[in-house]
Amino acid sequence: MTVEAMLLMTLSVSSVTVLAIWCYYKVFTTD
Amino acid sequence: MAQEKQEWGTRLGVILAVSGSAVGLGNFLRFPGNAAQNGGGAFMIPYFIALLLVGFPICWAEWTMGKHGGQRGFHSAPAIFGIWGKGSTARLLGTLAVLLPLGVYFYYTMIESWCLNYAWQYASGAMSVVKEAATVPEQVAVSAELFDAATGSAANGLGDVKTPAVTFWLITFAINIFFVFRGLSKGIETFCRYAMPAMLVCAVLVLIRVLTLGTPDPSAPEQSVAAGLNFMWNPKFEALLDFETWLAASGQIFFSLSVGFGIIINYASYMRKKDDVVLSGLTGAATNEFAEVALGGMITLTASVVFLGVAATIANTGGTFSTGFTALPVVFARMPAGRLFGTLWFFMLFLAAITSSLSMLQPAKAFFQEALGLTHRAATGLVAVLALGGNVFVLWFSEGLTALDTIDFWIGTFLIFIVAMVQIICFAWIFGIDKGLALAHDGASIRVPRIFRFIMKYVSPTFLLVIFIGFCIDSVPDKVRAVIGDEAAVEVAWNEAASPAWTAEVRSRIDAEDSEVPAEVIGLLETPAEGEAPELPNVFANSWDGILEWAQEVPGWSAGSGAPLTTSPKPIAPDTMAIYAWIVILTTLALLLAVAVVGQRRWRAQGLDIDGRLPAEEA
């Protein structure tokens, strides 16, 4: 696996995961 | 309005229902193939840009429009469009936002029933026939035969061969109507509250299985998890210079989020005045993105490369159906505990699909209720009759899945652009961006960042228009030809044997990456590099005069008989199935327009402010 592939995969997957976690955290804490 | 009042039970309930509507087969089957064919990891750059410039803005606009419409007592897209677009034109255009989910339902339930059928076949052990074939090509052939049997795509009608297809469709149809009849909170919300977490668990289990496969065949070290991930994510940055990459990425965002689909606007209309739409909309979109990128982007192609290799993956994962129902059964046939994971995977796809299809009938039901003054029971009955008619049409005319493809293209793809465009123009221009955002912030847990005022007003409509024009140029001509036929169509072929000197010259220019060689010529002569899909030219969509001119200037060209490039007439006859599908689409649209006209008269007679002239409190 190339470094660029690893980097793009990690960035993409982590960004959507962090966004989803943040959103649900806000939903549960501001309800 | 004398209607039974419906609303969501909880905030999480509406988020899961919207997420369930958005997360579907496209996340797991369409996204990975789309990314791999359009720049791999580089695809994510236009993908995220489109998410920011089109996905989030239209999502927020749609949630706000829906909630505000609900505050004025309306739940159907035509009525809500009338308020935001301040008049009859927007109201009639709103019928497209009812036609869209209803039309997609006509065929989507079929695909959903295939998933249930496959999950059952894995659970019962019937799919072992794929395992019994020896080689990958033989297994692919068996898998393709099973797909034809499961879908009935070999012939029209409802013969014995279609018994499984009809049986699983009936089960799926009954489940859908049952939950829609149960109502918004008791039916759709309750189902999604259990189905969405269950879907997530199934997907994560399959993901863990795929990522721990290692290199199952020591004699084929190139077929590893790392190679599979590399196939999907290795960036080809030169693809960013290709408009098609941007078109594919924007289209993926657009279709995946279910914006412009007519569903969010209906769902949001059942929210209370102080409910939040900004965070809820963002959370729904984030759930969809997680399912698409973190699950869909890691599972499908990785598993395929591990067991089939790169070449077979390219050959068998071009489209959503070939990936899901032909390639993956071969993957599960070769995977340890493949029966268990096959069951989990197809059950997960079934859950993803049914949470989407449940949402597709609700907009039409709400429209019939408020336009015709029907009760919940009567409106559900009317929607069920229409859905049944559409389903039977697609089930009967299943040969080559042409009727399904035609409805999918014109309603499930083309129309989404139109509806989204109408929505963002109504929100940002006719109603007014500042008033719109003020309504979005009423009760919101977070604020829409200020930059989005500019993006929603100027960038999103422009971006959408550019994608739409590109989409029309790229895809519409072929689909129009399928319906009306084309007497003047020609088939173009390269006659390599007739002029080896010319062919050798062109091949050497391709090898030297000569940018002046037309892409169509490369498509016919070049052998694709490993890991890349062959780029076949669309001979009907391009002007071949210029290409012929170029070819004649290359040394070795022989102008007489035996020329390297040959064209021969190949008229395209009008496709009967496509014409039938158009009749169904237009008949349904005519019916919905008639209901909209009746509804408009009825609302006016009741003295309702249907053009949004008064503030919400006075309406």
XYZ file of C-alpha atoms in Angstrom:
650
model
C 0.000 0.000 0.000
C 1.469 3.352 -0.966
C 2.027 6.131 1.552
C -0.333 8.439 -0.361
C -3.089 5.802 -0.334
C -2.602 5.249 3.404
C -2.643 8.980 4.064
C -5.777 9.695 2.029
C -7.601 6.700 3.478
C -6.709 7.662 7.058
C -7.634 11.307 6.529
C -10.947 10.505 4.830
C -12.062 7.789 7.225
C -10.983 9.667 10.346
C -12.606 12.943 9.233
C -16.040 11.381 8.628
C -15.735 9.337 11.826
C -14.792 12.357 13.949
C -17.605 14.401 12.383
C -20.146 11.655 13.111
C -18.931 11.221 16.722
C -18.974 14.995 17.319
C -22.489 15.279 15.892
C -23.906 12.471 18.051
C -22.083 13.855 21.097
C -23.766 17.233 20.507
C -27.140 15.580 19.871
C -27.013 13.680 23.154
C -25.610 16.536 25.219
C -27.869 19.325 23.935
C -31.148 17.384 23.730
C -56.529 21.284 8.379
C -58.598 18.507 9.845
C -55.939 15.813 9.889
C -54.596 13.457 12.481
C -51.545 15.245 13.891
C -48.338 13.296 13.475
C -44.921 14.118 14.862
C -41.636 12.449 15.680
C -41.263 10.808 19.072
C -37.668 11.872 19.710
C -34.925 13.941 18.140
C -32.769 10.845 17.683
C -35.735 9.165 16.006
C -35.953 11.722 13.206
C -32.153 11.695 12.745
C -32.114 7.900 12.435
C -35.098 7.972 10.069
C -33.376 10.528 7.815
C -30.074 8.617 8.062
C -31.921 5.408 7.232
C -33.390 7.088 4.191
C -29.958 8.288 3.036
C -27.890 5.172 3.772
C -28.689 2.659 1.072
C -27.081 0.366 -1.454
C -25.240 3.270 -3.079
C -23.082 3.713 0.030
C -21.761 0.166 -0.022
C -21.850 -0.737 -3.715
C -21.801 2.425 -5.841
C -19.341 4.571 -3.884
C -16.305 2.247 -3.898
C -16.558 1.480 -7.619
C -17.070 5.136 -8.393
C -14.016 6.161 -6.360
C -11.753 3.433 -7.757
C -12.648 4.352 -11.345
C -12.229 8.088 -10.821
C -8.846 8.709 -9.265
C -8.903 6.373 -6.229
C -7.921 8.354 -3.123
C -7.759 11.546 -5.225
C -11.531 11.145 -5.759
C -12.009 12.203 -2.128
C -10.828 15.753 -2.867
C -13.733 16.688 -5.211
C -15.961 14.454 -3.078
C -15.416 16.495 0.106
C -15.525 19.785 -1.806
C -18.941 18.782 -3.221
C -20.049 17.783 0.290
C -19.242 21.287 1.556
C -20.541 23.238 -1.424
C -23.657 21.250 -2.325
C -24.319 18.492 0.209
C -24.490 20.406 3.511
C -26.085 23.599 2.081
C -28.969 21.851 0.321
C -29.390 19.535 3.290
C -29.828 22.503 5.673
C -32.111 24.281 3.210
C -34.325 21.211 2.859
C -34.591 20.601 6.619
C -35.478 24.249 7.209
C -38.047 24.339 4.405
C -39.693 21.207 5.739
C -39.841 22.362 9.347
C -41.210 25.795 8.422
C -43.822 24.189 6.141
C -44.863 21.971 9.036
C -45.292 25.024 11.296
C -47.780 26.344 8.738
C -49.647 23.041 8.793
C -48.293 21.547 5.559
C -46.360 18.312 5.140
C -46.303 17.757 1.383
C -43.597 19.082 -0.926
C -46.013 20.885 -3.317
C -47.574 22.877 -0.471
C -44.192 23.634 1.127
C -42.607 24.600 -2.208
C -45.587 26.945 -2.753
C -44.793 28.748 0.512
C -41.053 29.041 -0.119
C -41.466 29.774 -3.825
C -44.417 32.104 -3.167
C -46.789 30.837 -5.836
C -48.360 28.202 -8.047
C -45.276 27.575 -10.215
C -43.208 26.415 -7.268
C -46.206 24.450 -5.977
C -46.595 22.537 -9.233
C -42.837 21.948 -9.403
C -43.211 20.522 -5.911
C -45.137 17.586 -7.374
C -41.772 16.436 -8.777
C -40.623 16.026 -5.167
C -43.529 13.600 -4.648
C -43.028 11.805 -7.963
C -39.358 11.291 -7.161
C -39.556 9.086 -4.051
C -42.703 7.335 -5.310
C -41.114 6.580 -8.702
C -37.907 5.339 -7.094
C -40.009 3.109 -4.842
C -41.401 1.434 -8.006
C -38.067 -0.286 -8.572
C -36.191 0.108 -5.293
C -38.362 -2.487 -3.549
C -37.264 -4.971 -6.211
C -33.594 -4.454 -5.369
C -34.478 -4.618 -1.696
C -36.211 -7.955 -2.236
C -33.096 -9.293 -4.017
C -31.088 -8.487 -0.863
C -33.595 -10.332 1.306
C -33.587 -13.231 -1.162
C -29.764 -13.423 -1.056
C -29.682 -13.166 2.759
C -32.153 -16.063 2.920
C -30.178 -18.103 0.393
C -27.010 -17.667 2.445
C -28.777 -18.474 5.696
C -30.389 -21.598 4.201
C -27.164 -22.775 2.537
C -28.475 -22.547 -1.047
C -25.617 -20.269 -2.104
C -23.125 -23.107 -1.744
C -23.519 -23.731 -5.499
C -21.153 -20.814 -6.122
C -18.542 -22.478 -3.925
C -18.806 -25.738 -5.851
C -17.531 -24.158 -9.081
C -13.753 -24.471 -9.389
C -12.282 -21.259 -10.760
C -13.125 -17.586 -10.310
C -14.583 -17.187 -13.856
C -16.740 -20.299 -13.339
C -17.931 -19.009 -9.995
C -18.710 -15.617 -11.537
C -20.757 -17.398 -14.242
C -22.732 -19.376 -11.626
C -23.221 -16.212 -9.600
C -24.521 -14.338 -12.682
C -26.996 -17.169 -13.366
C -28.241 -16.950 -9.777
C -28.684 -13.205 -10.196
C -30.777 -13.716 -13.338
C -32.895 -16.265 -11.475
C -33.315 -14.018 -8.432
C -34.299 -10.987 -10.490
C -36.119 -12.653 -13.380
C -34.057 -10.470 -15.740
C -33.971 -13.173 -18.425
C -37.547 -12.613 -19.609
C -40.687 -10.552 -19.112
C -43.816 -11.877 -17.464
C -44.440 -13.779 -14.251
C -43.559 -17.369 -15.210
C -42.527 -20.143 -12.810
C -38.940 -19.011 -13.027
C -39.940 -15.829 -11.210
C -41.429 -17.561 -8.171
C -38.527 -16.583 -5.852
C -38.481 -13.017 -7.179
C -42.250 -12.653 -6.674
C -42.191 -14.312 -3.237
C -39.473 -12.072 -1.821
C -41.006 -8.994 -3.423
C -44.362 -9.786 -1.758
C -42.675 -10.107 1.649
C -40.791 -6.843 1.142
C -43.873 -5.018 -0.114
C -45.937 -6.199 2.847
C -43.290 -5.090 5.374
C -43.102 -1.652 3.760
C -46.851 -1.069 3.693
C -47.210 -2.381 7.265
C -44.753 0.142 8.710
C -46.070 3.030 6.605
C -49.596 2.177 7.780
C -48.397 2.141 11.407
C -47.586 5.816 10.957
C -44.607 8.069 11.387
C -43.600 7.527 14.999
C -44.931 4.017 15.636
C -43.965 2.715 12.202
C -41.026 4.384 10.477
C -39.316 5.832 13.567
C -39.609 2.649 15.613
C -38.345 0.488 12.762
C -35.361 2.771 12.054
C -34.473 2.977 15.748
C -33.744 -0.761 15.726
C -32.800 -1.293 12.083
C -30.099 1.391 11.863
C -28.004 0.160 14.818
C -28.524 -3.446 13.598
C -27.298 -2.450 10.141
C -24.269 -0.744 11.650
C -23.406 -3.805 13.748
C -23.662 -6.125 10.708
C -21.486 -3.781 8.630
C -18.836 -3.452 11.358
C -18.702 -7.249 11.789
C -18.157 -7.693 8.045
C -15.550 -4.889 8.095
C -13.602 -6.590 10.900
C -13.739 -9.871 8.975
C -12.443 -8.221 5.788
C -9.638 -6.275 7.483
C -8.369 -9.406 9.259
C -8.221 -11.555 6.114
C -4.484 -10.937 5.593
C -3.278 -12.889 2.564
C -5.527 -15.967 2.516
C -3.860 -17.566 -0.528
C -0.051 -17.813 0.030
C 0.414 -18.642 -3.672
C -1.073 -15.243 -4.569
C 0.721 -12.746 -2.282
C -0.548 -9.834 -4.391
C -4.090 -10.615 -3.204
C -3.871 -9.108 0.267
C -5.880 -6.684 2.385
C -3.191 -4.027 1.830
C -3.438 -4.527 -1.945
C -7.234 -4.281 -1.744
C -7.094 -1.025 0.200
C -4.445 0.246 -2.183
C -6.683 -0.556 -5.172
C -9.440 1.580 -3.702
C -7.394 4.410 -2.177
C -4.197 4.795 -4.246
C -4.515 8.355 -5.610
C -4.207 9.226 -9.289
C -3.984 12.978 -9.005
C -4.070 13.484 -12.772
C -7.741 12.410 -12.585
C -8.447 15.760 -10.865
C -7.899 17.467 -14.231
C -10.710 15.404 -15.731
C -14.210 16.937 -15.500
C -15.704 13.434 -15.274
C -14.006 12.923 -11.888
C -15.702 16.052 -10.518
C -18.990 15.005 -12.057
C -18.774 11.533 -10.522
C -17.786 12.879 -7.079
C -20.534 15.505 -7.018
C -23.090 12.996 -8.263
C -22.057 10.530 -5.567
C -22.480 13.132 -2.801
C -25.723 14.308 -4.224
C -27.456 10.954 -4.677
C -26.051 9.473 -1.513
C -27.242 12.190 0.881
C -30.842 11.985 -0.405
C -30.947 15.772 -0.747
C -33.380 16.982 -3.377
C -35.248 13.717 -2.996
C -38.452 15.066 -1.480
C -38.044 12.973 1.674
C -36.176 15.227 4.112
C -38.612 18.071 3.385
C -41.501 15.792 4.370
C -39.775 14.255 7.403
C -38.700 17.670 8.753
C -42.270 18.964 8.479
C -43.256 16.779 11.456
C -40.798 18.551 13.800
C -41.889 20.874 16.582
C -41.300 24.629 16.484
C -38.353 24.585 18.896
C -36.723 21.517 17.369
C -33.239 21.855 15.937
C -32.647 21.395 12.208
C -29.006 22.469 11.769
C -27.386 19.851 14.013
C -29.960 17.216 13.076
C -29.312 17.771 9.357
C -25.557 17.657 9.880
C -25.849 14.482 11.976
C -27.950 12.747 9.325
C -25.403 13.683 6.661
C -22.474 12.631 8.898
C -24.074 9.222 9.502
C -24.416 8.744 5.775
C -20.797 9.777 5.170
C -19.540 7.416 7.867
C -21.442 4.514 6.300
C -20.175 5.435 2.855
C -16.505 6.292 3.414
C -15.553 4.374 6.554
C -17.593 1.229 5.826
C -18.378 1.166 2.084
C -14.906 2.440 1.194
C -13.150 -0.251 3.234
C -15.232 -3.390 2.701
C -16.426 -4.015 -0.832
C -13.411 -3.646 -3.101
C -10.929 -4.780 -0.458
C -12.741 -8.108 -0.114
C -13.024 -8.421 -3.872
C -9.277 -7.875 -4.488
C -8.328 -10.306 -1.707
C -10.298 -13.171 -3.227
C -10.691 -12.312 -6.915
C -7.531 -10.323 -7.638
C -7.295 -6.910 -9.280
C -8.167 -8.002 -12.842
C -11.356 -9.873 -11.895
C -12.340 -7.039 -9.556
C -12.105 -4.542 -12.418
C -14.054 -6.858 -14.698
C -16.865 -7.586 -12.236
C -17.342 -4.466 -10.148
C -18.243 -1.899 -12.782
C -21.831 -1.340 -11.702
C -23.838 -1.484 -8.499
C -25.593 -4.720 -9.424
C -22.538 -6.533 -10.764
C -20.572 -5.611 -7.634
C -23.241 -6.569 -5.162
C -24.896 -9.566 -6.723
C -22.258 -11.139 -8.980
C -18.795 -10.390 -7.541
C -19.556 -10.471 -3.815
C -21.179 -13.938 -3.811
C -17.895 -15.226 -5.275
C -15.993 -13.394 -2.531
C -18.138 -15.019 0.161
C -17.755 -18.417 -1.523
C -14.000 -18.120 -1.023
C -14.044 -16.452 2.407
C -13.695 -18.534 5.602
C -17.149 -18.593 7.267
C -18.440 -17.027 4.047
C -21.972 -18.310 4.631
C -22.249 -16.427 7.920
C -20.719 -13.242 6.547
C -22.765 -13.508 3.332
C -25.925 -13.683 5.437
C -24.801 -10.713 7.550
C -23.807 -8.677 4.501
C -27.007 -9.152 2.511
C -29.178 -8.727 5.591
C -27.289 -5.499 6.252
C -27.970 -4.387 2.655
C -31.632 -5.316 3.106
C -31.848 -3.159 6.260
C -30.069 -0.291 4.481
C -32.524 -0.621 1.600
C -35.733 -0.980 3.628
C -34.979 2.047 5.826
C -34.699 3.944 2.526
C -37.810 2.513 0.866
C -39.974 3.153 3.955
C -39.273 6.843 3.524
C -40.297 6.838 -0.139
C -44.023 6.329 0.380
C -44.482 8.830 3.210
C -44.244 12.002 0.990
C -46.991 10.752 -1.377
C -49.134 9.661 1.567
C -48.838 13.095 3.200
C -49.624 14.766 -0.145
C -52.833 12.750 -0.678
C -53.890 13.386 2.902
C -53.630 17.135 2.773
C -54.496 17.752 -0.898
C -57.524 15.451 -1.051
C -58.476 15.565 2.618
C -58.090 11.793 2.969
C -57.728 9.978 6.263
C -54.449 8.270 7.168
C -55.977 4.897 6.300
C -57.378 6.034 2.914
C -54.152 7.832 1.935
C -52.090 4.747 2.837
C -54.471 2.639 0.738
C -54.115 4.946 -2.269
C -50.322 5.000 -1.971
C -50.289 1.205 -1.634
C -52.306 0.849 -4.861
C -49.910 3.140 -6.763
C -46.864 1.403 -5.289
C -48.323 -1.975 -6.167
C -48.950 -0.867 -9.772
C -45.395 0.466 -10.124
C -43.868 -2.627 -8.530
C -45.843 -5.032 -10.712
C -44.828 -3.056 -13.805
C -41.116 -3.335 -12.950
C -41.494 -6.972 -11.906
C -43.332 -7.909 -15.095
C -41.135 -5.969 -17.554
C -37.903 -7.260 -16.099
C -36.094 -8.370 -19.256
C -32.609 -6.907 -19.177
C -33.816 -4.667 -16.312
C -34.417 -1.946 -18.934
C -37.655 -0.637 -17.385
C -35.917 -0.439 -13.997
C -32.897 1.358 -15.498
C -35.096 3.850 -17.346
C -37.043 4.858 -14.227
C -33.808 4.924 -12.225
C -32.158 7.300 -14.686
C -34.985 9.758 -15.341
C -36.546 9.812 -11.883
C -33.819 8.550 -9.556
C -31.038 10.614 -11.141
C -32.152 13.331 -13.574
C -35.078 14.604 -11.513
C -33.006 14.967 -8.329
C -31.005 17.760 -9.966
C -34.207 19.603 -10.890
C -35.780 19.274 -7.439
C -32.568 20.301 -5.656
C -32.194 23.283 -7.958
C -35.794 24.408 -7.308
C -35.235 23.980 -3.560
C -32.066 26.023 -3.283
C -33.469 28.789 -5.534
C -36.682 28.958 -3.474
C -34.658 29.020 -0.232
C -31.870 31.427 -1.132
C -33.454 33.684 -3.762
C -37.271 33.731 -3.662
C -37.862 33.374 0.085
C -34.565 35.093 0.889
C -31.336 33.702 2.301
C -31.410 35.832 5.475
C -35.008 34.930 6.339
C -34.261 31.306 5.491
C -31.197 31.123 7.729
C -33.069 32.906 10.540
C -35.691 30.147 10.387
C -32.914 27.520 10.319
C -31.481 29.003 13.525
C -34.846 29.012 15.318
C -34.310 26.339 17.962
C -30.988 25.234 16.466
C -28.332 23.644 18.701
C -25.520 24.934 16.496
C -25.329 27.771 13.974
C -24.713 27.466 10.261
C -21.252 29.042 9.730
C -21.519 32.544 8.192
C -19.631 31.559 5.048
C -22.556 29.345 4.083
C -24.750 32.419 3.529
C -22.588 33.161 0.480
C -22.204 29.495 -0.467
C -25.953 28.783 -0.329
C -26.872 31.851 -2.330
C -24.221 31.826 -5.051
C -21.959 28.796 -5.009
C -24.438 25.940 -4.507
C -26.803 26.913 -7.365
C -23.869 27.554 -9.727
C -22.106 24.332 -8.751
C -25.364 22.445 -9.202
C -25.988 23.996 -12.607
C -22.489 23.127 -13.847
C -22.846 19.518 -12.660
C -26.284 19.292 -14.243
C -25.073 20.585 -17.615
C -22.102 18.202 -17.492
C -24.408 15.340 -16.563
C -26.782 16.178 -19.439
C -23.950 16.261 -21.983
C -22.398 13.093 -20.589
C -25.388 10.830 -20.032
C -28.649 12.145 -21.448
C -28.116 11.637 -25.237
C -27.729 7.857 -24.882
C -30.821 7.605 -22.697
C -32.880 9.678 -25.134
C -31.709 7.445 -28.004
C -32.822 4.412 -26.015
C -36.358 5.757 -25.968
C -36.725 7.324 -29.433
C -34.111 5.304 -31.339
C -31.508 6.658 -33.771
C -31.583 5.765 -37.468
C -28.263 7.513 -38.152
C -26.230 5.755 -35.459
C -22.999 4.129 -36.594
C -20.669 1.558 -35.168
C -16.979 2.410 -35.277
C -14.250 -0.221 -35.245
C -10.487 -0.302 -35.707
C -9.263 -2.587 -38.430
C -5.777 -3.229 -37.090
C -4.936 -6.002 -39.563
C -5.542 -3.728 -42.570
C -2.895 -1.206 -41.651
C -0.279 -2.439 -39.189
C 1.980 0.545 -39.867
C -0.753 3.002 -38.833
C -1.649 0.957 -35.759
C 1.996 0.702 -34.701
C 2.439 4.450 -35.120
C -0.624 5.228 -32.996
C 0.371 2.708 -30.338
C 3.811 4.274 -30.059
C 2.207 7.701 -29.633
C -0.048 6.326 -26.901
C 2.983 4.763 -25.167
C 4.749 8.127 -25.423
C 1.673 9.688 -23.771
C 1.069 11.990 -26.722
C -1.741 14.224 -25.460
C -3.006 14.839 -29.014
C -4.178 11.254 -29.443
C -7.997 11.360 -29.074
C -9.278 9.555 -25.997
C -11.591 7.493 -28.209
C -8.607 6.174 -30.151
C -6.811 5.296 -26.928
C -9.952 3.586 -25.672
C -10.009 1.266 -28.666
C -6.306 0.506 -28.869
C -4.765 0.723 -25.438
C -4.617 -2.211 -23.063
C -5.529 -0.829 -19.621
C -2.776 -0.785 -17.024
C -3.174 -3.075 -14.062
C -5.527 -1.592 -11.537
C -7.282 0.624 -14.079
C -10.606 0.046 -15.756
C -10.518 0.078 -19.575
C -11.814 3.364 -20.913
C -14.150 2.394 -23.703
C -15.344 5.155 -25.991
C -18.958 6.030 -26.367
C -19.144 5.957 -30.144
C -22.602 7.459 -30.261
C -21.935 10.410 -28.013
C -18.990 11.894 -29.888
C -18.355 13.497 -33.204
C -16.201 11.091 -35.161
C -15.485 13.550 -37.981
C -12.660 15.180 -36.045
C -11.297 11.811 -34.992
C -11.295 10.571 -38.582
C -9.526 13.745 -39.636
C -6.829 13.168 -37.027
C -6.493 9.493 -37.990
C -5.923 10.359 -41.638
C -2.995 12.586 -40.747
C -1.138 9.776 -39.000
C 1.436 8.097 -41.278
C 0.295 4.690 -42.452
C -3.358 5.604 -42.865
C -4.899 3.979 -45.928
C -7.932 5.798 -47.180
C -9.438 3.105 -49.358
C -10.786 -0.286 -48.447
C -9.078 -1.782 -45.432
C -8.735 1.564 -43.675
C -7.730 1.275 -40.008
C -10.933 2.953 -38.931
C -14.190 1.574 -40.233
C -17.688 2.835 -39.681
C -20.818 0.930 -40.470
C -24.491 1.888 -40.004
C -26.000 0.477 -36.840
C -29.445 2.026 -36.348
C -30.820 1.916 -32.815
C -34.480 0.888 -32.645
C -36.727 2.539 -30.032
C -36.753 0.417 -26.889
C -40.284 -0.751 -26.049
C -39.479 -1.271 -22.353
C -38.071 2.255 -22.082
C -41.200 3.638 -23.774
C -43.436 1.736 -21.352
C -41.401 3.096 -18.452
C -41.913 6.619 -19.776
C -45.659 6.022 -20.012
C -45.653 4.975 -16.338
C -43.621 8.053 -15.353
C -45.833 10.492 -17.264
C -49.067 8.888 -16.063
C -47.929 9.129 -12.444
C -46.828 12.739 -12.932
C -50.183 13.637 -14.544
C -52.000 12.086 -11.584
C -49.892 14.011 -9.067
C -50.365 17.287 -10.961
C -54.132 16.734 -10.948
C -54.018 16.133 -7.185
C -51.937 19.318 -6.770
C -54.527 21.355 -8.686
C -57.353 19.894 -6.573
C -55.341 20.519 -3.411
C -54.593 24.097 -4.382
C -58.316 24.828 -4.862
C -59.139 23.133 -1.615
C -56.517 25.061 0.384
C -57.631 28.364 -1.172
C -61.268 27.549 -0.348
C -60.184 26.984 3.261
C -58.582 30.453 3.274
C -55.078 29.110 3.913
C -52.040 31.273 3.179
C -50.610 28.920 0.571
C -48.317 31.464 -1.095
C -46.438 32.273 2.114
C -47.503 35.956 2.141
C -48.044 36.183 5.912
C -45.597 35.507 8.762
C -45.897 31.946 10.116
C -47.643 33.131 13.309
C -50.470 34.771 11.348
C -50.824 32.099 8.647
